[in-house]
Tab-separated table of C-alpha atoms in Angstrom:
chain	number	residue	atom	x	y	z
A	15	UNK	CA	-28.477	33.399	10.012
A	16	UNK	CA	-25.902	30.923	11.268
A	17	UNK	CA	-22.329	32.196	11.436
A	18	UNK	CA	-19.629	30.075	9.782
A	19	UNK	CA	-15.934	30.924	9.976
A	20	UNK	CA	-13.797	29.346	7.237
A	21	UNK	CA	-10.098	29.481	8.114
A	22	UNK	CA	-7.029	28.620	6.038
A	23	UNK	CA	-3.542	29.860	5.240
A	24	UNK	CA	-2.019	28.040	2.246
A	25	UNK	CA	-2.738	27.887	-1.457
A	26	UNK	CA	-3.892	24.230	-1.414
A	27	UNK	CA	-6.336	25.057	1.365
A	28	UNK	CA	-7.693	28.039	-0.554
A	29	UNK	CA	-8.157	25.946	-3.689
A	30	UNK	CA	-10.156	23.368	-1.770
A	31	UNK	CA	-12.072	25.682	0.561
A	32	UNK	CA	-13.197	28.513	-1.696
A	33	UNK	CA	-15.639	26.192	-3.542
A	34	UNK	CA	-17.121	25.402	-0.112
A	35	UNK	CA	-17.360	29.116	0.688
A	36	UNK	CA	-19.244	29.717	-2.557
A	37	UNK	CA	-21.600	26.790	-1.922
A	38	UNK	CA	-22.400	28.003	1.592
A	39	UNK	CA	-23.079	31.534	0.373
A	40	UNK	CA	-25.431	30.222	-2.302
A	41	UNK	CA	-27.531	28.597	0.450
A	42	UNK	CA	-28.490	32.094	1.728
A	43	UNK	CA	-28.706	30.667	5.251
A	44	UNK	CA	-25.219	31.504	6.463
A	45	UNK	CA	-23.161	34.511	7.379
A	46	UNK	CA	-19.810	33.260	6.063
A	47	UNK	CA	-16.528	34.896	7.052
A	48	UNK	CA	-13.143	33.867	5.630
A	49	UNK	CA	-10.081	34.253	7.863
A	50	UNK	CA	-6.576	33.628	6.549
A	51	UNK	CA	-3.209	33.395	8.286
A	52	UNK	CA	-1.151	33.985	5.143
A	53	UNK	CA	1.081	30.892	5.308
A	54	UNK	CA	1.494	31.147	1.511
A	55	UNK	CA	1.211	34.897	1.069
A	56	UNK	CA	1.784	35.446	-2.671
A	57	UNK	CA	0.369	32.133	-3.847
A	58	UNK	CA	-2.714	32.571	-1.671
A	59	UNK	CA	-3.649	35.924	-3.208
A	60	UNK	CA	-3.652	34.397	-6.708
A	61	UNK	CA	-6.269	31.793	-5.780
A	62	UNK	CA	-8.655	34.396	-4.373
A	63	UNK	CA	-8.556	36.141	-7.749
A	64	UNK	CA	-9.462	32.916	-9.583
A	65	UNK	CA	-12.581	32.423	-7.472
A	66	UNK	CA	-13.554	36.087	-7.287
A	67	UNK	CA	-13.251	36.119	-3.502
A	68	UNK	CA	-11.318	38.035	-0.881
A	69	UNK	CA	-10.626	37.348	2.787
A	70	UNK	CA	-12.747	39.032	5.415
A	71	UNK	CA	-9.993	38.719	8.030
A	72	UNK	CA	-6.303	38.677	7.111
A	73	UNK	CA	-4.135	37.926	10.138
A	74	UNK	CA	-0.934	38.027	8.054
A	75	UNK	CA	0.982	36.092	10.688
A	76	UNK	CA	3.934	34.742	8.735
A	77	UNK	CA	7.439	36.126	9.174
A	78	UNK	CA	10.815	35.109	7.742
A	79	UNK	CA	12.300	31.879	9.157
A	80	UNK	CA	9.358	31.366	11.487
A	81	UNK	CA	9.484	28.123	13.474
A	82	UNK	CA	6.547	25.731	13.833
A	83	UNK	CA	6.116	26.245	17.603
A	84	UNK	CA	6.014	30.018	17.112
A	85	UNK	CA	3.447	30.029	14.290
A	86	UNK	CA	1.312	27.424	16.053
A	87	UNK	CA	1.124	29.481	19.240
A	88	UNK	CA	0.474	32.671	17.293
A	89	UNK	CA	-2.381	31.166	15.278
A	90	UNK	CA	-4.042	29.764	18.399
A	91	UNK	CA	-3.916	33.116	20.176
A	92	UNK	CA	-4.958	35.258	17.213
A	93	UNK	CA	-7.724	32.908	16.066
A	94	UNK	CA	-9.072	32.950	19.610
A	95	UNK	CA	-9.449	36.723	19.288
A	96	UNK	CA	-11.219	36.279	15.932
A	97	UNK	CA	-13.570	33.706	17.442
A	98	UNK	CA	-14.398	36.038	20.292
A	99	UNK	CA	-15.294	38.836	17.898
A	100	UNK	CA	-17.173	36.889	15.208
A	101	UNK	CA	-18.742	34.320	17.563
A	102	UNK	CA	-19.284	31.624	14.914
A	103	UNK	CA	-21.655	28.680	15.207
A	104	UNK	CA	-19.192	26.556	13.240
A	105	UNK	CA	-15.524	26.723	12.224
A	106	UNK	CA	-14.434	24.967	9.037
A	107	UNK	CA	-10.818	23.955	8.459
A	108	UNK	CA	-9.191	21.883	5.771
A	109	UNK	CA	-6.680	19.098	5.593
A	110	UNK	CA	-3.446	18.970	7.522
A	111	UNK	CA	-1.711	22.340	7.697
A	112	UNK	CA	-0.449	24.145	10.765
A	113	UNK	CA	-3.176	26.736	10.199
A	114	UNK	CA	-5.873	24.053	10.218
A	115	UNK	CA	-4.551	22.289	13.312
A	116	UNK	CA	-3.965	25.455	15.337
A	117	UNK	CA	-7.338	26.916	14.345
A	118	UNK	CA	-9.055	23.684	15.387
A	119	UNK	CA	-7.337	23.891	18.785
A	120	UNK	CA	-8.445	27.510	19.178
A	121	UNK	CA	-12.029	26.553	18.299
A	122	UNK	CA	-11.936	23.609	20.714
A	123	UNK	CA	-10.643	25.848	23.508
A	124	UNK	CA	-13.443	28.318	22.766
A	125	UNK	CA	-16.097	25.563	22.610
A	126	UNK	CA	-16.979	26.227	18.979
A	127	UNK	CA	-17.971	23.206	16.829
A	128	UNK	CA	-15.409	22.249	14.181
A	129	UNK	CA	-15.940	20.862	10.687
A	130	UNK	CA	-12.955	19.153	9.040
A	131	UNK	CA	-12.973	19.106	5.244
A	132	UNK	CA	-10.789	16.258	3.890
A	133	UNK	CA	-10.928	14.292	7.125
A	134	UNK	CA	-9.658	10.779	7.654
A	135	UNK	CA	-6.532	10.735	5.481
A	136	UNK	CA	-3.792	8.611	7.039
A	137	UNK	CA	-0.270	7.511	6.205
A	138	UNK	CA	-0.095	5.816	9.651
A	139	UNK	CA	3.399	7.242	10.105
A	140	UNK	CA	3.744	10.430	12.137
A	141	UNK	CA	7.107	11.112	10.480
A	142	UNK	CA	5.700	11.005	6.914
A	143	UNK	CA	4.421	13.490	6.019
A	144	UNK	CA	5.732	15.586	8.882
A	145	UNK	CA	4.070	17.399	10.625
A	146	UNK	CA	0.958	16.932	8.487
A	147	UNK	CA	0.064	13.435	9.716
A	148	UNK	CA	-0.044	14.667	13.309
A	149	UNK	CA	-2.036	17.740	12.289
A	150	UNK	CA	-4.863	15.812	10.633
A	151	UNK	CA	-5.056	13.230	13.424
A	152	UNK	CA	-5.315	16.052	15.965
A	153	UNK	CA	-8.054	17.848	14.018
A	154	UNK	CA	-10.097	14.675	13.548
A	155	UNK	CA	-9.981	14.010	17.283
A	156	UNK	CA	-11.866	17.235	18.084
A	157	UNK	CA	-14.050	17.838	14.990
A	158	UNK	CA	-17.808	17.318	15.125
A	159	UNK	CA	-18.284	17.215	11.336
A	160	UNK	CA	-15.852	14.936	9.508
A	161	UNK	CA	-16.120	15.333	5.731
A	162	UNK	CA	-14.194	12.359	4.366
A	163	UNK	CA	-13.261	12.494	0.667
A	164	UNK	CA	-13.485	8.709	0.166
A	165	UNK	CA	-14.944	5.611	1.787
A	166	UNK	CA	-11.392	4.576	2.717
A	167	UNK	CA	-10.887	7.791	4.651
A	168	UNK	CA	-14.239	7.234	6.382
A	169	UNK	CA	-13.144	3.722	7.354
A	170	UNK	CA	-9.990	5.167	8.914
A	171	UNK	CA	-12.156	7.396	11.072
A	172	UNK	CA	-14.508	4.555	11.984
A	173	UNK	CA	-11.552	2.503	13.230
A	174	UNK	CA	-10.457	5.338	15.500
A	175	UNK	CA	-12.213	6.971	18.380
A	176	UNK	CA	-14.161	9.834	16.889
A	177	UNK	CA	-16.535	12.217	18.598
A	178	UNK	CA	-17.776	13.548	15.262
A	179	UNK	CA	-20.195	12.480	12.545
A	180	UNK	CA	-18.578	11.093	9.396
A	181	UNK	CA	-19.811	11.934	5.894
A	182	UNK	CA	-18.323	10.750	2.570
A	183	UNK	CA	-18.497	13.713	0.196
A	184	UNK	CA	-15.689	13.425	-2.344
A	185	UNK	CA	-12.815	15.887	-2.450
A	186	UNK	CA	-13.471	19.597	-2.940
A	187	UNK	CA	-10.187	19.870	-4.848
A	188	UNK	CA	-11.837	18.031	-7.754
A	189	UNK	CA	-14.625	20.646	-7.689
A	190	UNK	CA	-12.017	23.372	-8.140
A	191	UNK	CA	-10.031	21.436	-10.733
A	192	UNK	CA	-13.009	20.726	-12.978
A	193	UNK	CA	-14.261	24.308	-12.658
A	194	UNK	CA	-10.934	25.837	-13.711
A	195	UNK	CA	-10.238	23.175	-16.338
A	196	UNK	CA	-13.535	24.010	-18.037
A	197	UNK	CA	-12.641	27.715	-17.965
A	198	UNK	CA	-9.304	26.976	-19.635
A	199	UNK	CA	-10.963	24.880	-22.346
A	200	UNK	CA	-13.470	27.646	-23.101
A	201	UNK	CA	-10.668	30.205	-23.348
A	202	UNK	CA	-8.731	27.967	-25.706
A	203	UNK	CA	-11.753	27.348	-27.954
A	204	UNK	CA	-12.573	31.048	-28.114
A	205	UNK	CA	-8.957	32.095	-28.527
A	206	UNK	CA	-9.361	34.484	-25.609
A	207	UNK	CA	-6.392	33.226	-23.592
A	208	UNK	CA	-3.953	36.106	-23.890
A	209	UNK	CA	-1.563	34.996	-21.149
A	210	UNK	CA	2.087	34.653	-22.104
A	211	UNK	CA	3.662	31.183	-22.040
A	212	UNK	CA	5.359	30.528	-18.709
A	213	UNK	CA	8.330	29.019	-20.498
A	214	UNK	CA	9.212	28.290	-24.104
A	215	UNK	CA	8.545	24.597	-24.630
A	216	UNK	CA	9.775	22.366	-27.433
A	217	UNK	CA	6.712	20.652	-28.955
A	218	UNK	CA	8.884	17.667	-29.929
A	219	UNK	CA	10.031	16.901	-26.376
A	220	UNK	CA	8.003	15.319	-23.575
A	221	UNK	CA	7.267	17.669	-20.691
A	222	UNK	CA	8.119	16.368	-17.205
A	223	UNK	CA	6.423	18.605	-14.627
A	224	UNK	CA	8.010	18.603	-11.164
A	225	UNK	CA	6.851	19.986	-7.815
A	226	UNK	CA	8.545	19.371	-4.475
A	227	UNK	CA	8.460	20.949	-1.032
A	228	UNK	CA	7.893	18.334	1.712
A	229	UNK	CA	9.769	18.862	4.972
A	230	UNK	CA	10.627	15.185	5.364
A	231	UNK	CA	12.671	15.441	2.136
A	232	UNK	CA	14.825	18.326	3.375
A	233	UNK	CA	18.496	17.435	3.103
A	234	UNK	CA	19.292	14.036	1.588
A	235	UNK	CA	15.828	13.684	0.056
A	236	UNK	CA	16.135	16.793	-2.093
A	237	UNK	CA	19.697	15.887	-3.016
A	238	UNK	CA	18.363	12.582	-4.347
A	239	UNK	CA	15.505	14.254	-6.204
A	240	UNK	CA	17.899	16.679	-7.865
A	241	UNK	CA	20.267	13.863	-8.854
A	242	UNK	CA	17.381	11.978	-10.469
A	243	UNK	CA	16.231	15.069	-12.360
A	244	UNK	CA	19.767	15.819	-13.519
A	245	UNK	CA	20.041	12.307	-14.943
A	246	UNK	CA	16.645	12.683	-16.675
A	247	UNK	CA	17.837	15.955	-18.198
A	248	UNK	CA	20.511	14.053	-20.137
A	249	UNK	CA	17.768	12.528	-22.291
A	250	UNK	CA	17.325	14.346	-25.601
A	251	UNK	CA	13.574	13.709	-25.672
A	252	UNK	CA	12.587	15.456	-22.426
A	253	UNK	CA	12.203	18.933	-20.998
A	254	UNK	CA	11.719	19.455	-17.271
A	255	UNK	CA	9.694	22.321	-15.834
A	256	UNK	CA	10.054	22.824	-12.091
A	257	UNK	CA	8.179	25.691	-10.367
A	258	UNK	CA	10.482	25.995	-7.377
A	259	UNK	CA	8.953	26.458	-3.922
A	260	UNK	CA	9.819	29.720	-2.162
A	261	UNK	CA	11.177	28.004	0.950
A	262	UNK	CA	14.949	28.706	0.833
A	263	UNK	CA	15.697	25.226	2.186
A	264	UNK	CA	14.193	23.921	-1.045
A	265	UNK	CA	15.085	26.643	-3.533
A	266	UNK	CA	18.772	26.941	-2.627
A	267	UNK	CA	19.404	23.227	-3.144
A	268	UNK	CA	17.346	22.980	-6.326
A	269	UNK	CA	18.867	26.032	-7.987
A	270	UNK	CA	22.414	25.051	-6.984
A	271	UNK	CA	22.030	21.505	-8.340
A	272	UNK	CA	19.847	22.066	-11.412
A	273	UNK	CA	20.375	25.703	-12.417
A	274	UNK	CA	21.878	26.021	-15.890
A	275	UNK	CA	21.300	22.403	-16.939
A	276	UNK	CA	20.070	21.820	-20.464
A	277	UNK	CA	16.417	20.805	-20.694
A	278	UNK	CA	15.672	22.040	-17.140
A	279	UNK	CA	13.507	25.121	-16.650
A	280	UNK	CA	13.473	26.365	-13.052
A	281	UNK	CA	10.704	28.917	-12.723
A	282	UNK	CA	9.075	30.826	-9.898
A	283	UNK	CA	5.878	29.416	-8.335
A	284	UNK	CA	2.985	29.706	-10.750
A	285	UNK	CA	-0.672	30.532	-10.275
A	286	UNK	CA	-3.236	27.787	-9.762
A	287	UNK	CA	-4.594	28.273	-13.275
A	288	UNK	CA	-1.124	28.111	-14.802
A	289	UNK	CA	-0.339	24.972	-12.813
A	290	UNK	CA	-3.395	23.289	-14.272
A	291	UNK	CA	-2.289	24.379	-17.751
A	292	UNK	CA	1.113	22.799	-17.122
A	293	UNK	CA	-0.460	19.609	-15.788
A	294	UNK	CA	-2.675	19.298	-18.862
A	295	UNK	CA	0.388	19.815	-21.089
A	296	UNK	CA	2.655	17.390	-19.161
A	297	UNK	CA	3.513	13.874	-20.251
A	298	UNK	CA	4.491	12.809	-16.712
A	299	UNK	CA	4.181	14.528	-13.321
A	300	UNK	CA	6.771	14.085	-10.546
A	301	UNK	CA	5.586	15.458	-7.218
A	302	UNK	CA	5.428	15.142	-3.449
A	303	UNK	CA	2.168	17.117	-3.328
A	304	UNK	CA	-0.993	15.619	-1.894
A	305	UNK	CA	-3.300	17.669	-4.098
A	306	UNK	CA	-1.570	16.698	-7.325
A	307	UNK	CA	-2.038	13.026	-6.416
A	308	UNK	CA	-5.761	13.797	-6.681
A	309	UNK	CA	-5.657	16.157	-9.663
A	310	UNK	CA	-3.310	14.186	-11.921
A	311	UNK	CA	-5.573	11.123	-12.209
A	312	UNK	CA	-8.581	13.329	-13.018
A	313	UNK	CA	-6.579	14.885	-15.871
A	314	UNK	CA	-5.352	11.511	-17.126
A	315	UNK	CA	-1.693	12.142	-16.311
A	316	UNK	CA	0.627	9.544	-14.744
A	317	UNK	CA	1.857	10.781	-11.369
A	318	UNK	CA	5.072	9.582	-9.707
A	319	UNK	CA	5.102	10.504	-6.022
A	320	UNK	CA	8.507	11.317	-4.565
A	321	UNK	CA	7.614	9.950	-1.147
A	322	UNK	CA	7.797	6.559	0.574
A	323	UNK	CA	4.246	6.627	1.935
A	324	UNK	CA	0.981	8.261	0.948
A	325	UNK	CA	-2.292	8.994	2.684
A	326	UNK	CA	-4.065	8.711	-0.682
A	327	UNK	CA	-4.100	4.953	-1.435
A	328	UNK	CA	-7.139	5.347	-3.693
A	329	UNK	CA	-4.930	7.017	-6.325
A	330	UNK	CA	-2.378	4.202	-6.103
A	331	UNK	CA	-5.156	1.636	-6.564
A	332	UNK	CA	-6.193	3.181	-9.895
A	333	UNK	CA	-2.763	2.480	-11.387
A	334	UNK	CA	-2.276	6.094	-12.463
A	335	UNK	CA	-0.179	7.025	-9.399
A	336	UNK	CA	2.845	5.238	-7.927
A	337	UNK	CA	5.396	5.867	-5.178
A	338	UNK	CA	9.026	6.333	-6.270
A	339	UNK	CA	10.608	7.884	-3.172
A	340	UNK	CA	13.648	10.123	-3.524
A	341	UNK	CA	16.149	7.572	-4.859
A	342	UNK	CA	17.631	9.099	-8.034
A	343	UNK	CA	17.965	5.825	-9.939
A	344	UNK	CA	14.363	4.884	-9.238
A	345	UNK	CA	13.110	8.314	-10.295
A	346	UNK	CA	15.056	8.024	-13.548
A	347	UNK	CA	13.980	4.449	-14.291
A	348	UNK	CA	10.281	5.010	-13.516
A	349	UNK	CA	10.049	8.088	-15.725
A	350	UNK	CA	12.014	6.369	-18.485
A	351	UNK	CA	9.672	3.365	-18.401
A	352	UNK	CA	6.717	5.662	-19.051
A	353	UNK	CA	8.516	7.467	-21.872
A	354	UNK	CA	9.915	4.376	-23.581
A	355	UNK	CA	6.974	1.948	-23.395
A	356	UNK	CA	3.899	3.425	-25.094
A	357	UNK	CA	1.452	0.604	-24.179
A	358	UNK	CA	2.570	0.901	-20.542
A	359	UNK	CA	2.149	4.672	-20.694
A	360	UNK	CA	-1.369	4.396	-22.100
A	361	UNK	CA	-2.389	2.084	-19.251
A	362	UNK	CA	-1.189	4.704	-16.774
A	363	UNK	CA	-2.465	7.782	-18.630
A	364	UNK	CA	-6.221	7.542	-18.299
A	365	UNK	CA	-8.662	9.850	-16.569
A	366	UNK	CA	-10.022	8.341	-13.350
A	367	UNK	CA	-11.953	9.933	-10.481
A	368	UNK	CA	-11.304	8.182	-7.175
A	369	UNK	CA	-11.907	11.463	-5.339
A	370	UNK	CA	-15.389	12.341	-6.473
A	371	UNK	CA	-17.386	13.857	-9.286
A	372	UNK	CA	-16.967	17.558	-8.529
A	373	UNK	CA	-19.983	17.973	-6.219
A	374	UNK	CA	-18.248	17.713	-2.829
A	375	UNK	CA	-18.735	21.382	-1.943
A	376	UNK	CA	-22.479	21.336	-2.536
A	377	UNK	CA	-22.755	18.120	-0.541
A	378	UNK	CA	-20.918	19.694	2.397
A	379	UNK	CA	-23.114	22.812	2.268
A	380	UNK	CA	-26.241	20.631	2.179
A	381	UNK	CA	-25.097	18.577	5.177
A	382	UNK	CA	-24.356	21.703	7.222
A	383	UNK	CA	-27.667	23.293	6.214
A	384	UNK	CA	-29.673	20.213	7.205
A	385	UNK	CA	-27.755	19.933	10.474
A	386	UNK	CA	-28.624	23.475	11.522
A	387	UNK	CA	-32.229	23.148	10.367
A	388	UNK	CA	-33.036	20.032	12.390
């Protein structure tokens, strides 16, 4: 059996990689081992429960106030030890995190082939998102298997020097989203969902769901976001739910600026399943998340991205997603336009699937299987 090491450290990576792990295991041709760094410790554990999985190797490398150079060096050194012990034939990483980039470097140093799931995304600005744009460019430069989610991402890779083979597979995040969304719908039909509501919501007010955590928004960016949300909270017809990221640079500003405001519910980070429930319930989603730019359109929810650039132009092209930056007046006016103009809202609130049909994981497993068998 061929040995495949799947490495990740954050909740978004787990959401998008565990479907790949399951697909590889179903092939019966691979000895699959999952190694995690624990970048998102609590949130990561929740996702494993959803998919009925557990890590084989838990490096648990994160410490309080850890700096990027420190965690990068630590991941490279510790993953090198893992590679020496497991001796994989292939290492799979995802996306643009520090875990993915550092693991890819460790694999390259140890002469182990690398597969990059969600390859080819580009904002073409190394400062936005930072450091993620650098991370994904670095991974793509050394990967031998480049699993691009869209034809646009594949074209980005074709325009660059690439030593790897490019495959368009769709995005594995849609696989996970559709799987969990179907589970939620079954639970609701059968009345078996016994979970408590995360927050008491007024059925007569529109729910604005907010997520925000990007490093490039630290400081003035988050001040602007909070000012925009505070202005939105003055509307009598809205209620804002904001699961606040655990990073104190984010949480301290958000709770100081928005804590105690009417119509604003600041809650702790929620599980993946609960986030999907909130997204399905939301009227509008405000976010700086990459994954939600993919998930929102599939759920038929308008998404306003609190960034100036995006590496996901396919979502913008559908008309369901738009960039609003961190300017408070623009945030307020864009949300208000959706709430106040029903025909405009309906044009934006339609289910579209620019990131695949939910079969990306099986396609990736098939490609890897055929590669090893030839």
